Coordinates of C-alpha atoms in Angstrom, one line a residue:
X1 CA 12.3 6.2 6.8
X2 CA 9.7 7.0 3.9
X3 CA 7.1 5.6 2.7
X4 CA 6.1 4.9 -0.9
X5 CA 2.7 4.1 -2.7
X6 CA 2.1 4.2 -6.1
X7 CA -1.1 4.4 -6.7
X8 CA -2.7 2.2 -10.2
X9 CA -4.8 5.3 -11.4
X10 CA -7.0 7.4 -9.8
X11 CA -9.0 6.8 -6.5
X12 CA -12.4 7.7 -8.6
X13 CA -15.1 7.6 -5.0
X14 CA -14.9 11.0 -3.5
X15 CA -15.5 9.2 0.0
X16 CA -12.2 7.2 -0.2
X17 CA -10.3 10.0 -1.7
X18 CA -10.6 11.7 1.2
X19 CA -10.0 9.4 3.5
X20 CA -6.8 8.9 1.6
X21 CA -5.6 12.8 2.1
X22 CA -6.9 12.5 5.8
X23 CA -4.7 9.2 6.3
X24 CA -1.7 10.6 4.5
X25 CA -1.7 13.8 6.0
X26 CA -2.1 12.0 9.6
X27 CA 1.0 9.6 8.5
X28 CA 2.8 12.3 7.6
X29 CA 3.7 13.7 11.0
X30 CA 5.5 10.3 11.4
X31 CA 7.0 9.2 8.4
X32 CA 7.2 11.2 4.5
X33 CA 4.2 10.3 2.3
X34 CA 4.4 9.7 -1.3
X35 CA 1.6 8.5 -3.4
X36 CA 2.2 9.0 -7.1
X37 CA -0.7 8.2 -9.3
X38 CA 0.3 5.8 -12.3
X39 CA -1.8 4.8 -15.4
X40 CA -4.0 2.2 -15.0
X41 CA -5.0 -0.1 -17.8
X42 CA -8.6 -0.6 -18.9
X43 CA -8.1 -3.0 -22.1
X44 CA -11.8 -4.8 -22.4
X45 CA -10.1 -7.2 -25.1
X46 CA -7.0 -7.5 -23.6
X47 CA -6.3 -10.6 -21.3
X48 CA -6.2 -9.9 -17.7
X49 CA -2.9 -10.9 -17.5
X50 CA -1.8 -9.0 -20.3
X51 CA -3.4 -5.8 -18.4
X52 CA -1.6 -7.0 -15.5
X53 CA 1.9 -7.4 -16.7
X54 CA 1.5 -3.1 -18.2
X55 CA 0.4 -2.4 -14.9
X56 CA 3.2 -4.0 -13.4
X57 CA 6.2 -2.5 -15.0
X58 CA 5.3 1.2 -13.9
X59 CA 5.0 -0.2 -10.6
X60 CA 8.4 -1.8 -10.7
X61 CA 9.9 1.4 -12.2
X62 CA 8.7 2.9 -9.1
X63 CA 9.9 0.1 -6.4
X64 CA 13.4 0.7 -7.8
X65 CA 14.4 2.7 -5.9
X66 CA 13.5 1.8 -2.5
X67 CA 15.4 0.0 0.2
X68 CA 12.6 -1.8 0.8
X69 CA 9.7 -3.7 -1.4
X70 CA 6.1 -4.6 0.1
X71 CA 3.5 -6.4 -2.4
X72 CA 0.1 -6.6 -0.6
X73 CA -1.5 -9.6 -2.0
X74 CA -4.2 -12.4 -0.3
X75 CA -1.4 -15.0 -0.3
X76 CA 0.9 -12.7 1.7
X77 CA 1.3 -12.8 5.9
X78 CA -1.1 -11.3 7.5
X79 CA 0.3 -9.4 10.6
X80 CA -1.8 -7.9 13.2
X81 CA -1.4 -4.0 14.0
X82 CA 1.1 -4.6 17.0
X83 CA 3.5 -7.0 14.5
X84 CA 3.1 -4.3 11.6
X85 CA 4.4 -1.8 14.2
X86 CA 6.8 -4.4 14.8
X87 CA 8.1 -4.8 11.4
X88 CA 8.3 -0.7 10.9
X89 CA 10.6 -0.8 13.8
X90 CA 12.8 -3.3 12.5
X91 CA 12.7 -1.5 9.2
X92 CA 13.7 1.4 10.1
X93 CA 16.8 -0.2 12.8
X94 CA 17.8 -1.9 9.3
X95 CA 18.2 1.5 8.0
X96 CA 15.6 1.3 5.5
X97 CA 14.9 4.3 3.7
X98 CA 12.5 3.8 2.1
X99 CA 9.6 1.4 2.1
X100 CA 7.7 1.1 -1.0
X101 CA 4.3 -0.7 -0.6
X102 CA 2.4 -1.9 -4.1
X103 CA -1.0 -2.0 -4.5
X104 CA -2.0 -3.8 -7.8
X105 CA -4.8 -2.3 -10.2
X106 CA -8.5 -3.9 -10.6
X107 CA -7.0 -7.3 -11.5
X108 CA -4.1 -7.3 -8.2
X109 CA -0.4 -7.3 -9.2
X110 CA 1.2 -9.6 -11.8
X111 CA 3.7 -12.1 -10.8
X112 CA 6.9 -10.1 -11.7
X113 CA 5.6 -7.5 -9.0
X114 CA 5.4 -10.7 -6.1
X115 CA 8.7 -12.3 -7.3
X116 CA 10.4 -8.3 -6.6
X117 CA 8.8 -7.7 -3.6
X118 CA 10.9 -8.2 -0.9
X119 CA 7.8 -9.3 1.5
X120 CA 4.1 -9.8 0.7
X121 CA 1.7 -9.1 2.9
X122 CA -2.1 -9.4 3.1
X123 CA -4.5 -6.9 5.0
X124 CA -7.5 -9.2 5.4
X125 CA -8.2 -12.6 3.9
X126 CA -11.3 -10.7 2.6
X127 CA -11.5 -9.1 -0.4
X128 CA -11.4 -5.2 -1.3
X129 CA -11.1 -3.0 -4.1
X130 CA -7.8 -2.0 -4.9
X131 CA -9.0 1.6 -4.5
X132 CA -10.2 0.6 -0.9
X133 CA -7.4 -1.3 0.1
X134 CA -5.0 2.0 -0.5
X135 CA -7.2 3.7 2.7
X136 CA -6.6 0.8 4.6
X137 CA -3.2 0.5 4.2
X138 CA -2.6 3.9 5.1
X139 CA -4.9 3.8 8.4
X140 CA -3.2 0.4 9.1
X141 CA 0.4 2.4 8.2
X142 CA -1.1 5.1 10.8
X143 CA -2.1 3.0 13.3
X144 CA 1.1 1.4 13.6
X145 CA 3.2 4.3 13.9
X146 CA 1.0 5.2 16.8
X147 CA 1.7 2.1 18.5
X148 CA 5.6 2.7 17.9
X149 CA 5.3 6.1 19.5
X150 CA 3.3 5.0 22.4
X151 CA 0.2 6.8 21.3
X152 CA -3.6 6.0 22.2
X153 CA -5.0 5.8 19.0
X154 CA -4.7 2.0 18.2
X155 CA -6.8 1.2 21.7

């Protein structure tokens, strides 16, 4: 299994960027790491959902091709580190591939991205940046491919 995560421009705060590599790199001794870096839309006069719907088709491009299709959105399940390890391992028995996760841009994804995806998930019923939300993932990704290899980390 891979993991994919296209990435709605650039991660602009230094701090997060390299919690990013750190995360990625960690990851990647478990599972292959991909995070292109797409175009992100700054239209002032454009209507958010207008911004969101160019966002969204890059996005899709990219989800194409994977076996798999995770939108993270606030209306999404919300499962706890031990049920995220859970859902990797029944992924990957599934034969999965890959596993592509989407992370909207400023505005979150646009509708045609939630009605691909093939589950949407929520990290927190708080709210984050889009640019935070990609470290989280990633540690959260980590995490629970510590707990499916028996590791310490996640205690």
């Amino acid at each position: 299994m891979r993991f994919l995560i296209p990435l709605v421009g650039k991660t602009r705060e230094p701090y997060l960027n390299a919690g990013i590599r750190d995360y990625a790199n960690r990851l990647s001794h478990f599972v292959p790491v991909a995070l292109p870096v797409l175009r992100e839309r700054h239209g002032r006069r454009e209507p958010d959902e207008a911004i969101k719907a160019a966002e969204a088709a890059p996005l899709l491009e990219q989800a194409a091709a994977a076996g798999l299709c995770v939108a993270l959105d606030p209306g999404g399940m919300s499962p706890d580190s031990h049920e995220l390890a859970g859902l990797l391992t029944q992924w990957e028995e599934r034969g999965i591939g890959t596993v592509c996760f989407l992370i909207g841009g400023h505005l979150g994804l646009h509708r045609s991205v939630l009605a691909r995806a093939n589950v949407v998930m929520s990290l927190s019923r708080l709210t984050f940046t889009h640019e935070m939300t990609r470290l989280i993932l990633l540690e959260q990704l980590y995490r629970a491919c510590t707990i499916k290899a028996g590791q310490k980390y996640h205690k």
